[in-house]
Coordinates of C-alpha atoms and ligand atoms in Angstrom, one line a residue:
X1 CA 74.5 -249.5 170.7
X2 CA 74.1 -245.7 170.9
X3 CA 73.1 -244.0 167.7
X4 CA 75.9 -242.4 165.7
X5 CA 75.5 -238.6 165.8
X6 CA 78.0 -237.6 163.2
X7 CA 80.3 -239.4 160.8
X8 CA 83.7 -237.7 160.8
X9 CA 85.5 -238.3 157.5
X10 CA 89.3 -238.1 157.8
X11 CA 91.2 -237.9 154.5
X12 CA 94.6 -239.4 154.0
X13 CA 96.4 -236.1 154.3
X14 CA 94.6 -235.2 157.5
X15 CA 96.5 -237.4 159.9
X16 CA 96.5 -234.9 162.8
X17 CA 94.8 -235.5 166.2
X18 CA 94.1 -231.8 166.6
X19 CA 92.3 -231.7 163.1
X20 CA 89.3 -229.3 163.1
X21 CA 86.8 -232.0 162.3
X22 CA 88.0 -234.1 165.2
X23 CA 88.1 -231.1 167.5
X24 CA 84.5 -230.5 166.7
X25 CA 83.4 -234.1 167.3
X26 CA 82.9 -236.2 170.4
X27 CA 84.5 -239.7 170.6
X28 CA 81.6 -241.0 172.7
X29 CA 78.9 -240.2 170.1
X30 CA 80.6 -239.7 166.7
X31 CA 82.3 -242.2 164.4
X32 CA 85.4 -241.7 162.3
X33 CA 85.6 -243.0 158.8
X34 CA 88.9 -243.6 157.0
X35 CA 89.4 -245.5 153.8
X36 CA 92.2 -246.7 151.5
X37 CA 90.8 -245.8 148.1
X38 CA 91.7 -247.0 144.6
X39 CA 90.6 -243.6 143.1
X40 CA 92.9 -241.7 145.4
X41 CA 95.8 -243.9 144.7
X42 CA 95.3 -243.7 141.0
X43 CA 93.9 -240.2 140.0
X44 CA 97.5 -239.9 138.9
X45 CA 99.7 -243.0 138.9
X46 CA 101.5 -242.2 142.2
X47 CA 105.0 -243.5 143.0
X48 CA 104.7 -246.8 144.8
X49 CA 106.5 -245.4 147.8
X50 CA 104.0 -242.6 148.1
X51 CA 101.0 -244.9 148.2
X52 CA 102.7 -247.2 150.7
X53 CA 103.6 -244.2 152.9
X54 CA 100.1 -242.8 152.8
X55 CA 98.4 -246.1 153.5
X56 CA 100.8 -247.1 156.3
X57 CA 100.5 -243.6 157.9
X58 CA 96.7 -243.9 157.7
X59 CA 96.7 -247.3 159.3
X60 CA 98.9 -246.1 162.2
X61 CA 96.8 -242.9 162.6
X62 CA 93.6 -245.0 162.9
X63 CA 95.3 -246.9 165.7
X64 CA 96.3 -243.6 167.3
X65 CA 92.7 -242.5 167.2
X66 CA 91.4 -245.8 168.6
X67 CA 93.9 -245.5 171.5
X68 CA 92.5 -242.0 172.2
X69 CA 89.0 -243.4 172.5
X70 CA 87.6 -243.0 169.0
X71 CA 85.5 -245.5 167.2
X72 CA 87.1 -245.8 163.8
X73 CA 85.8 -247.5 160.7
X74 CA 88.9 -248.1 158.7
X75 CA 88.3 -249.6 155.3
X76 CA 91.3 -251.3 153.8
X77 CA 91.9 -251.5 150.1
X78 CA 91.2 -255.2 150.0
X79 CA 88.1 -255.0 152.2
X80 CA 85.0 -256.3 150.3
X81 CA 83.1 -253.2 151.6
X82 CA 85.6 -251.0 149.8
X83 CA 83.9 -248.6 147.4
X84 CA 87.0 -247.2 145.7
X85 CA 86.1 -243.5 146.1
X86 CA 85.2 -241.0 148.8
X87 CA 81.6 -240.5 147.7
X88 CA 80.8 -244.2 147.4
X89 CA 82.5 -245.0 150.7
X90 CA 80.6 -242.3 152.5
X91 CA 77.3 -243.4 150.9
X92 CA 77.9 -247.0 152.2
X93 CA 78.7 -245.6 155.7
X94 CA 75.6 -243.4 155.7
X95 CA 73.4 -246.3 154.8
X96 CA 75.0 -248.4 157.5
X97 CA 75.0 -245.9 160.4
X98 CA 72.3 -243.4 159.5
X99 CA 74.2 -240.5 161.1
X100 CA 72.6 -237.1 161.6
X101 CA 75.4 -235.3 159.8
X102 CA 78.8 -235.5 158.2
X103 CA 81.8 -233.5 159.6
X104 CA 84.9 -233.1 157.5
X105 CA 87.9 -230.7 157.4
X106 CA 88.1 -229.0 154.0
X107 CA 90.1 -230.9 151.4
X108 CA 93.5 -229.6 150.5
X109 CA 92.8 -229.8 146.8
X110 CA 90.2 -228.6 144.4
X111 CA 89.2 -232.0 143.0
X112 CA 88.2 -233.4 146.4
X113 CA 86.7 -230.2 147.6
X114 CA 84.3 -230.3 144.6
X115 CA 83.3 -233.8 145.6
X116 CA 82.7 -232.7 149.2
X117 CA 80.6 -229.8 148.2
X118 CA 78.2 -232.1 146.3
X119 CA 77.5 -234.3 149.3
X120 CA 74.9 -232.3 151.1
X121 CA 72.6 -232.4 148.1
X122 CA 73.5 -235.9 147.2
X123 CA 72.9 -237.4 150.6
X124 CA 70.3 -234.9 152.0
X125 CA 72.0 -234.7 155.3
X126 CA 74.0 -231.7 156.7
X127 CA 77.7 -231.7 155.8
X128 CA 79.8 -229.4 158.0
X129 CA 83.0 -228.4 156.2
X130 CA 85.5 -227.0 158.6
X131 CA 88.6 -224.9 157.9
X132 CA 92.0 -226.6 157.9
X133 CA 93.7 -224.6 160.6
X134 CA 96.9 -226.5 160.2
X135 CA 97.7 -223.9 157.6
X136 CA 98.8 -220.6 159.1
X137 CA 97.1 -218.4 156.5
X138 CA 93.4 -219.0 155.9
X139 CA 91.9 -218.6 152.5
X140 CA 90.2 -215.4 153.6
X141 CA 93.5 -213.9 155.0
X142 CA 95.3 -214.7 151.7
X143 CA 92.5 -213.2 149.6
X144 CA 92.7 -210.1 151.8
X145 CA 96.5 -209.9 151.4
X146 CA 96.2 -210.3 147.6
X147 CA 93.3 -207.9 147.1
X148 CA 94.3 -204.8 145.2
X149 CA 98.0 -205.8 144.8
X150 CA 99.4 -205.5 141.3
X151 CA 102.0 -208.1 142.1
X152 CA 101.8 -211.0 144.5
X153 CA 105.4 -211.4 145.6
X154 CA 106.2 -214.1 148.1
X155 CA 108.7 -211.9 150.0
X156 CA 106.1 -209.4 151.2
X157 CA 103.7 -212.2 152.1
X158 CA 106.5 -213.8 154.0
X159 CA 107.2 -210.7 156.0
X160 CA 103.6 -210.5 157.0
X161 CA 103.8 -214.1 158.1
X162 CA 106.9 -213.4 160.2
X163 CA 105.0 -210.6 161.9
X164 CA 101.9 -212.7 162.4
X165 CA 103.7 -215.7 163.9
X166 CA 106.4 -213.7 165.7
X167 CA 109.0 -216.2 164.3
X168 CA 112.5 -214.7 164.2
X169 CA 111.3 -211.3 165.4
X170 CA 112.8 -208.9 167.9
X171 CA 109.7 -206.9 168.6
X172 CA 108.6 -205.6 165.3
X173 CA 112.0 -206.0 163.6
X174 CA 113.5 -209.1 162.0
X175 CA 116.2 -210.9 164.0
X176 CA 119.6 -210.0 162.5
X177 CA 118.3 -206.8 161.0
X178 CA 117.3 -208.4 157.6
X179 CA 114.2 -210.4 156.6
X180 CA 116.0 -212.6 154.1
X181 CA 119.5 -214.1 154.1
X182 CA 119.2 -215.9 150.7
X183 CA 122.3 -214.2 149.3
X184 CA 124.3 -216.3 151.8
X185 CA 122.6 -219.5 150.7
X186 CA 124.2 -220.3 147.4
X187 CA 127.3 -222.3 148.1
X188 CA 128.2 -225.2 145.9
X189 CA 128.6 -228.4 147.9
X190 CA 131.9 -230.2 148.3
X191 CA 131.8 -234.0 148.2
X192 CA 134.2 -234.2 151.2
X193 CA 131.7 -232.6 153.5
X194 CA 129.8 -234.8 156.0
X195 CA 126.3 -235.4 154.6
X196 CA 123.9 -236.8 157.2
X197 CA 121.3 -239.1 155.7
X198 CA 117.7 -238.6 156.8
X199 CA 116.8 -240.8 159.8
X200 CA 115.6 -244.1 158.4
X201 CA 112.7 -245.9 160.1
X202 CA 112.5 -249.7 159.9
X203 CA 109.2 -250.9 158.4
X204 CA 107.1 -252.5 161.2
X205 CA 104.5 -255.3 160.6
X206 CA 101.8 -252.8 159.5
X207 CA 104.1 -251.3 156.9
X208 CA 105.3 -254.7 155.7
X209 CA 101.7 -255.6 155.0
X210 CA 101.1 -252.4 153.2
X211 CA 104.3 -252.9 151.1
X212 CA 103.0 -256.3 150.0
X213 CA 99.6 -254.8 149.2
X214 CA 101.1 -252.0 147.1
X215 CA 103.4 -254.4 145.2
X216 CA 100.4 -256.6 144.4
X217 CA 98.0 -253.8 143.5
X218 CA 100.2 -251.0 142.1
X219 CA 103.3 -253.0 141.0
X220 CA 103.2 -251.4 137.6
X221 CA 103.3 -247.8 139.0
X222 CA 106.6 -245.8 138.7
X223 CA 109.2 -246.1 141.4
X224 CA 111.0 -248.5 143.7
X225 CA 109.2 -249.7 146.8
X226 CA 112.4 -250.9 148.6
X227 CA 114.2 -249.6 150.5
X228 CA 111.2 -248.1 152.4
X229 CA 112.5 -246.0 155.3
X230 CA 109.9 -243.2 155.7
X231 CA 108.4 -242.4 159.1
X232 CA 104.8 -243.5 159.3
X233 CA 103.9 -242.4 162.8
X234 CA 103.9 -238.9 164.4
X235 CA 106.6 -240.1 166.9
X236 CA 108.9 -241.4 164.1
X237 CA 108.4 -238.2 162.0
X238 CA 109.2 -236.1 165.1
X239 CA 112.4 -238.2 165.6
X240 CA 113.4 -237.8 161.9
X241 CA 112.9 -234.0 162.2
X242 CA 114.9 -233.8 165.5
X243 CA 117.8 -235.6 163.7
X244 CA 117.6 -233.0 160.9
X245 CA 117.7 -230.2 163.4
X246 CA 120.8 -231.6 165.1
X247 CA 122.8 -232.8 162.1
X248 CA 121.7 -230.9 159.0
X249 CA 119.9 -227.7 159.8
X250 CA 123.2 -225.8 160.6
X251 CA 124.2 -226.3 157.0
X252 CA 120.8 -226.1 155.4
X253 CA 121.2 -222.5 154.3
X254 CA 124.8 -222.7 152.9
X255 CA 124.1 -225.7 150.7
X256 CA 120.4 -225.2 149.9
X257 CA 120.9 -224.8 146.2
X258 CA 123.8 -227.3 145.8
X259 CA 123.6 -230.6 144.0
X260 CA 125.9 -233.6 144.3
X261 CA 126.1 -236.9 142.5
X262 CA 125.1 -239.7 144.9
X263 CA 123.8 -237.3 147.5
X264 CA 120.1 -237.0 147.0
X265 CA 119.3 -235.3 150.3
X266 CA 122.4 -233.1 151.1
X267 CA 121.3 -230.9 154.1
X268 CA 117.6 -230.9 153.2
X269 CA 115.0 -231.8 155.9
X270 CA 113.1 -234.4 153.8
X271 CA 109.9 -233.6 155.9
X272 CA 107.5 -232.3 153.2
X273 CA 105.8 -235.7 153.0
X274 CA 105.2 -235.6 156.8
X275 CA 104.0 -231.9 156.9
X276 CA 101.7 -232.5 153.9
X277 CA 99.9 -235.5 155.4
X278 CA 99.7 -234.1 158.9
X279 CA 102.3 -236.1 160.8
X280 CA 104.3 -232.9 161.5
X281 CA 102.9 -229.5 162.3
X282 CA 104.4 -226.6 160.3
X283 CA 104.4 -224.0 163.1
X284 CA 105.9 -226.4 165.7
X285 CA 108.6 -227.3 163.2
X286 CA 109.4 -223.7 162.7
X287 CA 109.5 -223.0 166.4
X288 CA 111.9 -225.9 166.9
X289 CA 114.2 -224.5 164.2
X290 CA 114.0 -221.0 165.8
X291 CA 114.8 -222.5 169.2
X292 CA 117.9 -224.2 167.7
X293 CA 119.1 -220.8 166.5
X294 CA 118.3 -219.0 169.8
X295 CA 120.3 -221.8 171.6
X296 CA 123.3 -221.1 169.3
X297 CA 123.0 -224.5 167.5
X298 CA 122.2 -223.2 164.0
X299 CA 123.1 -220.0 162.2
X300 CA 120.6 -217.4 161.2
X301 CA 121.0 -217.9 157.5
X302 CA 120.1 -221.6 157.9
X303 CA 117.1 -221.1 160.2
X304 CA 115.7 -218.0 158.4
X305 CA 116.0 -219.9 155.1
X306 CA 114.2 -223.0 156.5
X307 CA 111.4 -221.0 158.2
X308 CA 110.9 -219.0 155.0
X309 CA 110.3 -222.2 153.0
X310 CA 107.5 -223.2 155.4
X311 CA 105.7 -220.0 156.5
X312 CA 106.6 -218.3 153.3
X313 CA 106.7 -220.5 150.2
X314 CA 104.5 -223.3 151.5
X315 CA 101.7 -221.0 152.6
X316 CA 102.1 -218.7 149.7
X317 CA 101.7 -221.4 147.0
X318 CA 98.6 -222.7 148.8
X319 CA 97.2 -219.2 148.7
X320 CA 97.9 -218.9 145.0
X321 CA 96.4 -222.3 144.3
X322 CA 93.1 -221.5 146.0
X323 CA 93.0 -218.0 144.5
X324 CA 93.4 -219.2 141.0
X325 CA 91.8 -222.7 140.7
X326 CA 90.3 -224.2 138.7
X327 CA 91.7 -222.3 135.7
X328 CA 95.3 -222.3 137.0
X329 CA 95.8 -226.0 136.1
X330 CA 95.6 -225.2 132.4
X331 CA 97.9 -222.2 132.4
X332 CA 100.3 -222.3 129.4
X333 CA 101.8 -218.8 128.9
X334 CA 104.3 -219.9 126.3
X335 CA 101.9 -222.3 124.5
X336 CA 104.2 -225.3 125.0
X337 CA 102.9 -228.5 123.6
X338 CA 105.9 -231.0 123.3
X339 CA 105.1 -234.3 125.0
X340 CA 107.1 -235.2 128.1
X341 CA 110.2 -237.2 127.0
X342 CA 110.3 -240.9 128.0
X343 CA 113.5 -240.3 130.1
X344 CA 111.5 -238.6 132.8
X345 CA 110.3 -242.1 133.6
X346 CA 113.3 -244.3 132.5
X347 CA 116.2 -242.0 133.4
X348 CA 117.7 -243.1 130.1
X349 CA 119.5 -240.0 128.9
X350 CA 123.1 -238.9 128.5
X351 CA 122.4 -235.7 130.5
X352 CA 124.1 -236.6 133.8
X353 CA 122.1 -234.0 135.8
X354 CA 118.7 -235.2 134.5
X355 CA 119.7 -238.8 134.9
X356 CA 120.7 -238.2 138.5
X357 CA 117.5 -236.4 139.3
X358 CA 115.2 -239.0 137.7
X359 CA 117.1 -241.9 139.1
X360 CA 116.9 -240.7 142.7
X361 CA 113.2 -239.8 142.1
X362 CA 112.6 -243.4 141.1
X363 CA 114.5 -244.8 144.0
X364 CA 113.5 -242.4 146.8
X365 CA 110.3 -240.6 145.6
X366 CA 112.4 -237.5 146.4
X367 CA 114.4 -234.8 144.7
X368 CA 115.3 -231.6 146.4
X369 CA 114.0 -228.2 145.3
X370 CA 116.9 -227.2 143.0
X371 CA 116.8 -230.5 141.2
X372 CA 113.1 -230.1 140.6
X373 CA 113.4 -226.4 139.7
X374 CA 116.7 -226.1 137.9
X375 CA 117.2 -229.6 136.3
X376 CA 113.9 -231.3 135.4
X377 CA 111.8 -228.1 135.5
X378 CA 114.3 -225.9 133.7
X379 CA 114.9 -228.6 131.0
X380 CA 111.1 -228.9 130.4
X381 CA 110.6 -225.2 130.0
X382 CA 113.6 -224.8 127.7
X383 CA 112.5 -227.8 125.7
X384 CA 108.9 -226.5 125.4
X385 CA 107.2 -229.4 127.2
X386 CA 103.5 -229.2 127.8
X387 CA 103.2 -227.8 131.4
X388 CA 100.1 -229.9 132.1
X389 CA 101.9 -233.2 131.3
X390 CA 104.8 -232.0 133.4
X391 CA 102.4 -231.2 136.2
X392 CA 101.0 -234.7 136.2
X393 CA 104.6 -236.1 136.3
X394 CA 105.5 -234.0 139.4
X395 CA 102.2 -235.0 141.0
X396 CA 102.9 -238.6 140.5
X397 CA 106.5 -239.1 141.4
X398 CA 107.1 -237.4 144.7
X399 CA 106.1 -238.7 148.2
X400 CA 105.2 -235.1 149.2
X401 CA 103.2 -234.3 146.1
X402 CA 99.7 -232.9 146.5
X403 CA 98.2 -230.7 143.9
X404 CA 97.8 -227.6 146.1
X405 CA 101.5 -227.4 146.5
X406 CA 102.8 -229.1 143.4
X407 CA 100.7 -227.2 140.8
X408 CA 101.8 -223.7 141.7
X409 CA 105.4 -224.8 142.0
X410 CA 105.3 -226.5 138.6
X411 CA 103.0 -224.2 136.6
X412 CA 104.0 -221.0 138.3
X413 CA 107.5 -221.3 139.6
X414 CA 109.2 -223.8 137.3
X415 CA 107.4 -223.2 134.0
X416 CA 106.4 -219.5 134.2
X417 CA 103.2 -220.9 132.6
X418 CA 101.1 -218.4 134.6
X419 CA 102.9 -215.5 132.9
X420 CA 104.6 -214.3 136.1
X421 CA 101.9 -214.3 138.7
X422 CA 104.0 -216.4 141.1
X423 CA 107.6 -216.0 139.9
X424 CA 109.3 -212.6 139.2
X425 CA 111.1 -214.1 136.2
X426 CA 111.4 -217.5 134.4
X427 CA 113.8 -219.9 136.2
X428 CA 115.6 -220.5 133.0
X429 CA 119.3 -221.3 133.0
X430 CA 122.0 -222.8 130.8
X431 CA 124.4 -225.6 131.7
X432 CA 126.7 -223.0 133.4
X433 CA 124.3 -222.7 136.4
X434 CA 124.1 -226.5 136.9
X435 CA 127.9 -226.7 136.5
X436 CA 128.4 -224.0 139.2
X437 CA 126.0 -225.6 141.7
X438 CA 126.8 -229.3 141.1
X439 CA 129.4 -231.9 140.2
X440 CA 127.2 -233.5 137.5
X441 CA 129.0 -232.0 134.5
X442 CA 132.3 -233.8 135.2
X443 CA 130.8 -237.2 134.5
X444 CA 128.5 -236.1 131.7
X445 CA 128.9 -237.2 128.1
X446 CA 128.1 -233.6 127.1
X447 CA 130.5 -230.7 127.4
X448 CA 129.0 -227.9 129.5
X449 CA 131.5 -225.4 128.0
X450 CA 130.2 -225.9 124.4
X451 CA 127.2 -224.0 123.2
X452 CA 126.5 -225.8 119.9
X453 CA 127.4 -229.1 118.2
X454 CA 126.8 -232.7 118.9
X455 CA 128.9 -232.8 122.2
X456 CA 127.5 -229.5 123.5
X457 CA 125.5 -229.5 126.7
X458 CA 121.9 -229.5 125.5
X459 CA 120.9 -226.9 128.2
X460 CA 123.1 -224.3 126.4
X461 CA 121.5 -224.2 122.9
X462 CA 118.1 -224.8 124.4
X463 CA 118.5 -221.9 126.8
X464 CA 119.4 -219.4 124.0
X465 CA 116.8 -220.8 121.7
X466 CA 114.2 -220.2 124.4
X467 CA 115.4 -216.6 124.8
X468 CA 115.1 -216.1 121.0
X469 CA 111.8 -218.0 120.7
X470 CA 110.0 -216.2 123.5
X471 CA 111.7 -212.8 123.5
X472 CA 108.4 -211.0 123.1
X473 CA 107.0 -212.6 126.1
X474 CA 109.9 -212.4 128.5
X475 CA 111.8 -209.3 127.1
X476 CA 109.9 -206.8 129.3
X477 CA 111.4 -208.4 132.4
X478 CA 114.7 -206.4 133.1
X479 CA 116.6 -209.6 134.0
X480 CA 115.5 -211.4 130.9
X481 CA 115.9 -208.3 128.7
X482 CA 119.6 -208.6 129.5
X483 CA 119.6 -212.1 128.1
X484 CA 117.8 -211.0 125.0
X485 CA 120.5 -208.3 124.5
X486 CA 123.2 -210.9 125.0
X487 CA 121.6 -213.1 122.4
X488 CA 121.3 -210.2 120.0
X489 CA 125.1 -209.8 120.3
X490 CA 125.8 -213.3 118.9
X491 CA 126.8 -213.3 115.2
X492 CA 124.1 -214.4 112.8
X493 CA 126.1 -217.6 112.1
X494 CA 126.2 -218.3 115.9
X495 CA 122.4 -217.7 116.2
X496 CA 121.9 -220.0 113.3
X497 CA 124.0 -222.7 115.0
X498 CA 122.1 -222.3 118.2
X499 CA 118.8 -222.8 116.3
X500 CA 120.1 -225.8 114.5
X501 CA 121.6 -227.5 117.6
X502 CA 118.5 -226.9 119.6
X503 CA 116.2 -228.3 116.8
X504 CA 118.4 -231.3 116.3
X505 CA 118.4 -232.1 120.0
X506 CA 114.6 -231.7 120.3
X507 CA 114.1 -233.9 117.2
X508 CA 116.1 -236.6 119.0
X509 CA 113.8 -236.6 122.0
Ligands
LIG601 P1 113.5 -228.6 152.4 O1 114.4 -228.1 151.4 O2 114.2 -229.2 153.6 O3 112.5 -227.4 152.9 C1 111.8 -227.4 154.1 C2 110.3 -227.4 153.8 O4 109.9 -226.2 153.3 C3 109.8 -228.5 152.9 O5 109.6 -229.7 153.6 C4 108.5 -227.9 152.4 O6 107.4 -228.1 153.3 C5 108.8 -226.4 152.4 N1 109.1 -225.9 151.1 C6 110.3 -225.7 150.6 N2 110.2 -225.2 149.3 C7 108.9 -225.1 149.1 C8 108.2 -224.6 147.9 N3 108.7 -224.1 146.8 N4 106.8 -224.7 148.0 C9 106.2 -225.2 149.1 N5 106.8 -225.6 150.2 C10 108.2 -225.5 150.2 N6 106.8 -229.4 147.6 C11 105.8 -230.2 148.2 O7 105.7 -230.3 149.4 N7 105.0 -231.0 147.4 C12 105.1 -231.0 146.0 O8 104.4 -231.7 145.4 C13 106.1 -230.1 145.5 N8 106.3 -230.1 144.1 C14 107.2 -229.3 143.6 C15 107.4 -229.2 142.2 C16 108.3 -228.4 141.6 C17 108.4 -228.3 140.1 C18 109.1 -227.6 142.4 C19 110.1 -226.7 141.8 C20 109.0 -227.6 143.8 C21 108.1 -228.5 144.4 N9 107.9 -228.5 145.8 C22 106.9 -229.3 146.3 C23 108.7 -227.6 146.7 C24 110.0 -228.2 147.2 O9 110.8 -228.7 146.1 C25 109.8 -229.4 148.2 O10 108.9 -228.9 149.2 C26 111.0 -229.8 148.8 O11 112.0 -230.2 147.9 C27 110.7 -231.0 149.8 O12 111.9 -231.5 150.3 P2 112.4 -231.2 151.8 O13 111.3 -231.6 152.7 O14 113.7 -231.8 152.0 O15 112.5 -229.6 151.8
LIG602 C1 97.3 -239.3 148.4 C2 96.3 -240.3 148.9 C3 96.4 -241.6 148.6 C4 97.5 -242.2 147.7 N1 95.5 -242.5 149.0 C5 94.5 -242.1 149.8 C6 93.5 -242.9 150.3 O1 93.5 -244.1 150.0 N2 92.5 -242.4 151.1 C7 92.5 -241.1 151.5 O2 91.6 -240.8 152.2 N3 93.4 -240.3 151.0 C8 94.4 -240.7 150.2 N4 95.3 -239.8 149.7 C9 95.2 -238.4 150.1 C10 94.1 -237.8 149.3 O3 94.3 -237.9 147.9 C11 93.9 -236.3 149.8 O4 93.2 -236.3 150.9 C12 93.4 -235.5 148.8 O5 94.4 -235.2 147.8 C13 92.8 -234.1 149.3 O6 93.9 -233.3 149.6
LIG603 FE1 123.7 -231.4 132.7 FE2 124.8 -230.1 130.7 FE3 126.2 -230.5 132.9 FE4 125.6 -232.6 131.3 S1 126.9 -230.9 130.8 S2 125.4 -232.5 133.5 S3 123.6 -232.0 130.5 S4 124.4 -229.3 132.7

């Protein structure tokens, strides 16, 4: 047997054949290590579907690498040689193979990157940590963009990304003459529209084995395992994305912010879990969407909106995460301390919008952006929930959840807990917004038109109470100042009723 030159550690969200660590290695002399790790499956209590998805995608990727000529040590969860964590597993592999060095693509999140940085000292062998070039904006490029700016607004970052990638550009000008078509993307959905479901993939034998394993080992985690329909290979993920481009992308823009009872996916792509673990490539996905537009198959407002989410928001939140960690995790601008209500896990609440979002989260490990931002996120901010507890909830319950993307979305975008670094204003809304964008209110036991009293939509009194409570912190923002002025116009008796309704509801949580 030839001596192993390097061990290439491939993490569970690095399932990409063109990964920098693999590109730097040689299948004839280097050995790949992958491991299903209890520590990674339980640093938060991930949704069962997410664990099954990651393990099955990892197993399939190991086979893809073997077929391409790599020697892969794949340590299953039940293997007696399993050491539960990255460091222990690597120590065992080093003892067994005595490699000259370790090669790894940088971890996507802080927790694991700290671990990796300790290895060179710990093991006394060279550890090469390579950049993750699946992201379009490197850490250095984001730092350079952010340096010296008073405000880090996504929109300007996004324009730079459009110029750098050439996506939807006519020379140096944006296709259609505008950078952003968001104002066209706010239609409420109508239940009579045809809603394509995301392409479902049948679990093969590998996935079936993983499903049994997850039920046996993580059966007490949140969420339903069945039905399991996620893609677990690159080919399946590509097929799911192709189906989205054909059937849903044309309407993605129009109904991006809409919510409908019984329609968890609407016209969303449901690909974040594939992008985040490496089964789909962000730039390729954007180029496919652009090609659909250029071929006349999808309108500009849809394609621009879709591309903006990926080269704009996705890259921008990653940049903010790495710029601001580790302190960012404990941001709490409003000083909120209320524990997360039990209904975030049980869905047992009379609020139809929250019930729908949590129920589909339990069933599908999925909720679309507006449900996360304007229902569960908005409620938590208005109710003064501890942002760190909420962060752990979002990190646990979604198949696409990884801290680098989840934390800025939760702490920055949805809770304004960073004081406005990421978002230009708090995403706070009363029931009227949810009523406008959804059909939830019709079946709700609360009345969205009432502001106070036992039957009033809780979002209403909570919204005005939030404005009154935090007026000093939000009042400088022109859009929030308008809300403060509106609150000030209420009679003293109405303000008193708002305070009492809100306090009564919060006491009942
Ligand atoms: P689509 O609506 O079809 O959008 C297409 C793609 O754009 C997504 O797949 C995703 O890769 C990207 N995207 C869209 N919005 C964002 C955004 N705000 N930030 C980063 N990427 C975006 N996204 C995650 O990938 N992982 C998370 O853990 C996560 N946590 C979130 C927590 C909160 C509180 C909020 C408000 C948003 C969070 N998001 C997260 C962003 C967004 O909600 C999801 O990316 C999206 O709902 C995934 O569904 P989709 O693939 O159908 O997306
Ligand atoms: C999310 C996840 C899970 C559930 N399980 C594993 C695992 O068993 N082995 C592994 O290598 N990676 C897993 N992951 C993904 C890691 O948590 C991810 O690599 C880190 O969050 C770094 O981004
Ligand atoms: Fe949600 Fe209020 Fe509408 Fe009920 S009435 S669904 S609580 S917004």
